[in-house]
């Protein structure tokens, strides 16, 4: 079975003045339909860059990205656009300050002709309610929302498209745990009911533990480890991964125990 | 007894919209003593960021905002201060880490220029080279591996986490007496986050800085904060020492929060109601945690 | 700018609207004339204070059949030091003819010029042409030797006839020589100390002729003592305020008039009675009042007919044209066109704002007769284009016309001879045999009496068939600072009968700084 | 830097194409202007024969394409033909008049920048205050009367009632400097004549200000309205929270990102003045190209029209390149865009 | 609507703007009732009362042929407003559209469109107007066409440069990622962010258009006498400053009032249009 999304030796190099930044360095991986691939790793290791390339916002410097076996060009047809959606890391800048969030949400429905025209406005309200916002936030402007509220709008917008793949770049970092739980639950439900595929970029390993099927770990532009969530947490191969898990801030004793066991392993490995 | 670094009494805020007045803060009171690390946790949209902005005096100039209540800084009422006096505090005695780092940095200036500006608040005559040196050291402290490159970059050329660390470095640079950190670690991986928290803790102990720490990451809060206020829909609902609160959450909302934390041990996504009338129950204050001047 | 000289130097500053053309072979308008008369000399000059022409470079002349033979003065040197000889006269004439520009058309009846000896010139005319002597004031004598030394690129023996050189240098014998010439700014001239008639001490040492100054600028300059003589084109209100600031007025009554021309080739003004009706309905007195500056001085004097007062054939100054509504109504009743069926198109030249007021005056005047009209502003370029076709020519156009030589022939012939139709001077498209015959006769009869009689007859005929509303006789009014005295422009007994001659700087006097 | 150089070269290359396009267009358009150039040039009294002769000399009897061929052939030798208005080569006219106008409009352009932008910054920073209202009235005055009316008013105020400034021309009659560049501010300095420099500068003040007034108004209003928007951006709040001096926030943080519209319009205003300054030049008796341009248009002086329009066009092209470049400089996101084209 | 009213009510200055515009429009519409000498809008000459300073009954004085300035100004609003509004109503959409396309689409489209704009900018207005006169009837309509033809490139340049910068904003990317059409991105995402500049420029241009009409009428293309228009009044009157100051000052003030009103209104409009519903 062909993977729904596949990256082959993708690299991206930026130049900043005299500096060359190899943000993504020869990365290949496949994403299977219906799975949730968590992407974790160092800050600045190229996670968002990969997301942007998958969406065709930047062209990759090298390598190709294919969707269901066909290589995606950077200017895409509507169907390809609909197939993959993105929740940007920086929700404020991804919302047009001159449009109400209702208008921004409705766009997704209008573009893809989702639902009856006359009922779309209502649907926008529903979408907002699904992410825990009152329907009357439709007529608010982005500037008057809190950080977490904006993030939820961005999620709602990505979900509105009813796409196959959703790339979520730190979608819940500004949410309190209750709302986060609710959002994750929503994502899970959609995954079950519609067979959605997620590429879930996050720093919150506790979330990864509970939502991901597989985990990709990045360090400095390279993919250092890719395995199922169980393996990663119980028996991580890469020392960087182990370090990450060992540093997770936790609230219960059992969790601390897990952390220390991993850290000990690390210490043993080093010894 | 010296006055607390920050004392907020009955702060109310409403926004005037086209459909009328919407109250966002319903009278919150909190305080932070010198050298204390106080966390403000709570629902998304409950009013944490606006509280922070009011402390800095950023909302006061907004046409649609209506504010009442008192905010005292080191014993002095901020509202009673002259504009200039108030202005003098910013960036020197108080500084803030903004929630949305990428939008909060000016897109048309390089990081180095923006950092220079921040450092000038403390040392007005500081030169660019000197500032760059200092900035590079600060950035290295927050685990930025290529400080020169970051200084030479525009904010949109950096990753979210890098911008966040730039913000943190800026906020710490002038060693303020009050640091407001609005979700400072969201875009950081856990190792870097741990490193920055350590840095902040050092600052607190070294300079007796008071910290208002706003976060959704209760794990981080537990590790970092001395005292915690829990806020729900514009009201403080529970207030206690970190240990008290984590060991014995009393308010229904706090309890719900605690239960909703995803566990690294992997128990699936917790099934908790995110909305309930119970959450509106009155304020619970833990032993020894009353507001100064009030009967606990 | 020039090199500064001794402090005692007197500077005369004046302005003109159009850029002065320095090449004497191309000179046409007022500014050109001022330059020409001061930098160059001519064989004859208009007499001061009376009609007729006085010898200048020529000592005397005689006629031989149609030909004219001139004896030249022998003491004249060009500014270059070259002596002025018959060769130069012939060269100047040939050059004028060959270039075919400027006022060369006044010499169409001259077949050629030849040097009989060093100081004698013969002009051969093809037919009797009485205005010839008058035309000679338009033949400035150019320094042949100097020009030949400075020929520019061109084909043939004479290459460019020195056009490039003469457009920014002078090659004359005149009382003033050109120091610098910037067509957008000014021409600076200085006294020629070797002038053959001598230049009086009181005459300005330096003259700056500035171009295209705005009314406000002139006013401010004069009030600050930085300007001496304004152009004649200032609106009356501005002249009035200059007088209030203490300026004096200079006047020049020349052979020109303000004509309101009616297109006789197009209905409704193809009907003579309609034209007569308009002529009678026009409010002459108010027209003069509109250009009045003070109670005594106006930019026009009442017109007495087609020919301006002071020229051959003009009606006496007392017979002024007057409005007569009764007559107007009578004529209109006889007109074959019904006023309810047409709308007159009254045009005015955009460059001459005062014409707007006349257009409005006419509109109001004609409305009293029940004639509708609409006003149309046209820029000069468009106007000259429109008049080339009778159907495009407006019903009514307003034109200021001057006689280029002071002779009625040069004024009337280009306006009313049927062969001249379709130029800016002749938007009437007049075709009248009697007028043609009289115009032709006027230029051949030689004696003053005969000419007077012929032009008088012409005048009557033109009044009768009314192709034009003879609105007023031109009177040029200049505002001047009190540092200058210009007898030719303030004392009728010293005035010249020709436009621009009043600005003979050697006859001006500068007082004070 | 090399991609920038490449970009500029590319722009200059296409500018040449634009210039050729403009030359063809203007060649055709100018001939549609009513009037017979020969007739106008020869003056009212010329005969039909004289007119016809001149028409032949100007090739006006030939088809347009042939005329254009003549034009291009001459242009290749740096010859734009002879002006019928001044009877001099057009190149000579342009060389004499262009520096005068350029000097004037450069000073006016500087005034737009140095007065207009700060006024905009002040009114944005103190929006709603009396300073804002005063500036609003002042800037709107600039668009309520044309520049030459302001020229007249300024002249009356500062030369007639209060004789502070010179009235006409570029330099006092008593002064003289050798012409090197044609820019008096430069030539006086080259001649080492400080007094003349001061005098030339003094002559520039009123006409340049009259010309600049509308641009000042536009720059100020556009700057203000964009800065008001920028003030709502989170990075301004961040700058405020750090207590950067308010003036500095206004000047650096809010101003620079808001500069795009004002810069665009100032650029256009600047280039347009080369064609539009004629009435102001007339009031101050400024021997400039703008006045020349209008004189030749009204006289249908074909060679001179084509010559001046090409100069105006070149100025527009240069200014637009500079503005586009500056905007890319001001906004690094344009310059460093990573977007797929 | 409710929001609009609320904005207007909360901002006294914009209320002043509305009031001024109302004043101007009403006086234009009801000129026949307001003007003390309605016939003076036409060809009336009164050489007894000409060039009179303000005095009863000529509160703004009389012009050089004796017509009441106040009446003429009131009537002049009619033609001047129509002129300004019509020209802008045509030029702005054209200019804005081209600018948006060039700035957003980029590549060859940008090159071609912007170079065409450069060509249009390069033709001096006077040449354009003069040659139009050679081709077309010298009517007011054709005059407006000429003005429009020289006006749009300014908006193109303005919007082009704004669009180039807005294009890099995250919300544009977001809309593209959703699959929004180019049209949508240009007109619904980018355009609203250019509105403040466009509105500001428009309110200023209203004054310029009114004034440029006077230079056109010099060519016979614009408003023809005796019909009063503010631009010509200001321009012609300037010759008679300072003595007959009322000839320039009052029409100038009349333009100022209109521009001022529109400017204030523009600010309010910016707020009303602030966020797209
Ligand atoms: N300018 C404004 N106008 C109207 N309402 C606003 C404005 N700014 C914030 N609000 C509202 O005030 C409430 C509190 O916002 P605030 O940003 O303080 O939330 P928060 O507690 O920081 O939430 P988060 O954790 O999601 O960042 C939110 O419901 C928000 O919608
Ligand atoms: N437009 C750009 N120009 C230059 N460098 C860039 C650009 N975008 C990203 N980079 C660089 O690429 C690297 C990877 O950035 P990216 O945003 O992908 O990181 P990330 O993994 O998402 O990090 P974080 O977790 O902090 O968001 C960083 O070093 C960043 O500075
Ligand atoms: Mg990222
Ligand atoms: Mg917040």
Short mmCIF file of N, CA and C in Angstrom, two decimals, chain C residues 138-193:
data_model
loop_
_atom_site.label_atom_id
_atom_site.label_comp_id
_atom_site.label_asym_id
_atom_site.label_seq_id
_atom_site.Cartn_x
_atom_site.Cartn_y
_atom_site.Cartn_z
N UNK C 138 10.82 96.61 -40.76
CA UNK C 138 10.91 95.19 -40.43
C UNK C 138 12.09 94.52 -41.12
N UNK C 139 13.02 95.32 -41.62
CA UNK C 139 14.21 94.72 -42.23
C UNK C 139 15.45 95.15 -41.45
N UNK C 140 15.76 94.45 -40.38
CA UNK C 140 16.94 94.79 -39.60
C UNK C 140 18.20 94.39 -40.38
N UNK C 141 19.22 95.18 -40.25
CA UNK C 141 20.42 94.93 -41.05
C UNK C 141 21.43 94.12 -40.22
N UNK C 142 21.83 93.00 -40.80
CA UNK C 142 22.67 92.04 -40.10
C UNK C 142 24.10 92.15 -40.60
N UNK C 143 25.03 91.90 -39.72
CA UNK C 143 26.45 91.96 -39.99
C UNK C 143 26.86 90.73 -40.82
N UNK C 144 26.94 90.90 -42.13
CA UNK C 144 27.17 89.75 -43.00
C UNK C 144 28.47 89.02 -42.66
N UNK C 145 29.52 89.84 -42.48
CA UNK C 145 30.83 89.23 -42.27
C UNK C 145 30.81 88.33 -41.03
N UNK C 146 30.24 88.88 -39.98
CA UNK C 146 30.19 88.12 -38.71
C UNK C 146 29.38 86.84 -38.88
N UNK C 147 28.25 86.97 -39.55
CA UNK C 147 27.40 85.79 -39.74
C UNK C 147 28.11 84.75 -40.57
N UNK C 148 28.76 85.20 -41.63
CA UNK C 148 29.43 84.24 -42.51
C UNK C 148 30.54 83.49 -41.75
N UNK C 149 31.12 84.17 -40.79
CA UNK C 149 32.16 83.50 -39.99
C UNK C 149 31.56 82.45 -39.06
N UNK C 150 30.28 82.54 -38.85
CA UNK C 150 29.66 81.67 -37.85
C UNK C 150 28.54 80.80 -38.42
N UNK C 151 28.67 80.43 -39.66
CA UNK C 151 27.61 79.59 -40.24
C UNK C 151 27.58 78.24 -39.53
N UNK C 152 26.37 77.76 -39.31
CA UNK C 152 26.25 76.44 -38.70
C UNK C 152 26.03 75.39 -39.77
N UNK C 153 25.71 74.20 -39.34
CA UNK C 153 25.51 73.12 -40.30
C UNK C 153 24.30 73.34 -41.17
N UNK C 154 24.39 72.93 -42.40
CA UNK C 154 23.25 73.07 -43.29
C UNK C 154 23.67 72.78 -44.71
N UNK C 155 22.69 72.72 -45.60
CA UNK C 155 23.00 72.40 -46.98
C UNK C 155 23.16 73.67 -47.80
N UNK C 156 23.90 73.59 -48.87
CA UNK C 156 24.05 74.72 -49.78
C UNK C 156 25.14 75.66 -49.32
N UNK C 157 25.31 76.69 -50.13
CA UNK C 157 26.41 77.61 -49.91
C UNK C 157 26.28 78.34 -48.58
N UNK C 158 25.03 78.75 -48.30
CA UNK C 158 24.84 79.56 -47.10
C UNK C 158 24.59 78.71 -45.85
N UNK C 159 24.69 77.40 -46.04
CA UNK C 159 24.47 76.48 -44.91
C UNK C 159 23.19 76.85 -44.15
N UNK C 160 23.29 77.18 -42.85
CA UNK C 160 22.05 77.46 -42.11
C UNK C 160 21.75 78.95 -42.08
N UNK C 161 22.41 79.74 -42.90
CA UNK C 161 22.21 81.19 -42.89
C UNK C 161 22.50 81.78 -41.50
N UNK C 162 23.30 81.10 -40.74
CA UNK C 162 23.66 81.61 -39.41
C UNK C 162 22.54 81.54 -38.40
N UNK C 163 21.57 80.66 -38.66
CA UNK C 163 20.43 80.62 -37.72
C UNK C 163 20.85 80.22 -36.31
N UNK C 164 21.71 79.20 -36.25
CA UNK C 164 22.12 78.74 -34.92
C UNK C 164 22.84 79.86 -34.17
N UNK C 165 23.68 80.56 -34.92
CA UNK C 165 24.45 81.64 -34.29
C UNK C 165 23.53 82.77 -33.84
N UNK C 166 22.65 83.18 -34.73
CA UNK C 166 21.84 84.36 -34.42
C UNK C 166 20.73 84.10 -33.40
N UNK C 167 20.47 82.81 -33.13
CA UNK C 167 19.42 82.58 -32.13
C UNK C 167 19.93 82.86 -30.73
N UNK C 168 21.24 83.01 -30.56
CA UNK C 168 21.70 83.37 -29.22
C UNK C 168 22.78 84.45 -29.21
N UNK C 169 23.13 84.97 -30.40
CA UNK C 169 24.10 86.07 -30.45
C UNK C 169 23.52 87.20 -31.25
N UNK C 170 24.11 88.38 -31.07
CA UNK C 170 23.63 89.48 -31.89
C UNK C 170 24.69 89.84 -32.92
N UNK C 171 24.23 90.33 -34.06
CA UNK C 171 25.15 90.75 -35.11
C UNK C 171 24.60 92.04 -35.69
N UNK C 172 24.36 93.00 -34.83
CA UNK C 172 23.72 94.23 -35.27
C UNK C 172 24.63 95.42 -35.08
N UNK C 173 24.02 96.57 -35.35
CA UNK C 173 24.75 97.82 -35.20
C UNK C 173 24.11 98.66 -34.12
N UNK C 174 23.12 98.10 -33.44
CA UNK C 174 22.24 98.87 -32.58
C UNK C 174 22.87 99.47 -31.33
N UNK C 175 22.06 100.21 -30.61
CA UNK C 175 22.52 100.92 -29.45
C UNK C 175 22.81 99.98 -28.27
N UNK C 176 22.25 98.79 -28.35
CA UNK C 176 22.49 97.83 -27.28
C UNK C 176 22.99 96.53 -27.86
N UNK C 177 23.90 95.90 -27.10
CA UNK C 177 24.36 94.60 -27.57
C UNK C 177 23.99 93.52 -26.54
N UNK C 178 23.81 92.34 -27.08
CA UNK C 178 23.34 91.24 -26.23
C UNK C 178 24.51 90.68 -25.44
N UNK C 179 24.31 90.56 -24.15
CA UNK C 179 25.33 89.98 -23.29
C UNK C 179 25.02 88.50 -23.05
N UNK C 180 23.77 88.22 -22.77
CA UNK C 180 23.40 86.82 -22.61
C UNK C 180 21.93 86.66 -22.98
N UNK C 181 21.59 85.44 -23.35
CA UNK C 181 20.21 85.20 -23.80
C UNK C 181 19.80 83.82 -23.33
N UNK C 182 18.80 83.78 -22.47
CA UNK C 182 18.24 82.51 -22.02
C UNK C 182 16.75 82.56 -22.33
N UNK C 183 16.30 81.75 -23.28
CA UNK C 183 14.92 81.89 -23.73
C UNK C 183 13.89 81.67 -22.63
N UNK C 184 14.27 81.04 -21.53
CA UNK C 184 13.29 80.81 -20.48
C UNK C 184 13.38 81.88 -19.41
N UNK C 185 14.39 82.74 -19.51
CA UNK C 185 14.61 83.61 -18.39
C UNK C 185 14.67 85.07 -18.83
N UNK C 186 15.77 85.45 -19.46
CA UNK C 186 15.90 86.85 -19.81
C UNK C 186 16.98 87.03 -20.86
N UNK C 187 16.93 88.19 -21.49
CA UNK C 187 18.01 88.59 -22.37
C UNK C 187 18.64 89.81 -21.70
N UNK C 188 19.94 89.76 -21.58
CA UNK C 188 20.62 90.89 -20.94
C UNK C 188 21.36 91.66 -22.02
N UNK C 189 21.15 92.96 -22.01
CA UNK C 189 21.80 93.80 -23.02
C UNK C 189 22.57 94.91 -22.33
N UNK C 190 23.63 95.38 -23.02
CA UNK C 190 24.38 96.51 -22.50
C UNK C 190 24.56 97.54 -23.58
N UNK C 191 24.78 98.75 -23.13
CA UNK C 191 24.99 99.87 -24.04
C UNK C 191 26.12 99.60 -25.01
N UNK C 192 25.92 100.03 -26.24
CA UNK C 192 26.99 99.97 -27.22
C UNK C 192 27.64 101.35 -27.27
N UNK C 193 28.81 101.52 -26.68
CA UNK C 193 29.38 102.86 -26.55
C UNK C 193 29.74 103.47 -27.92
#
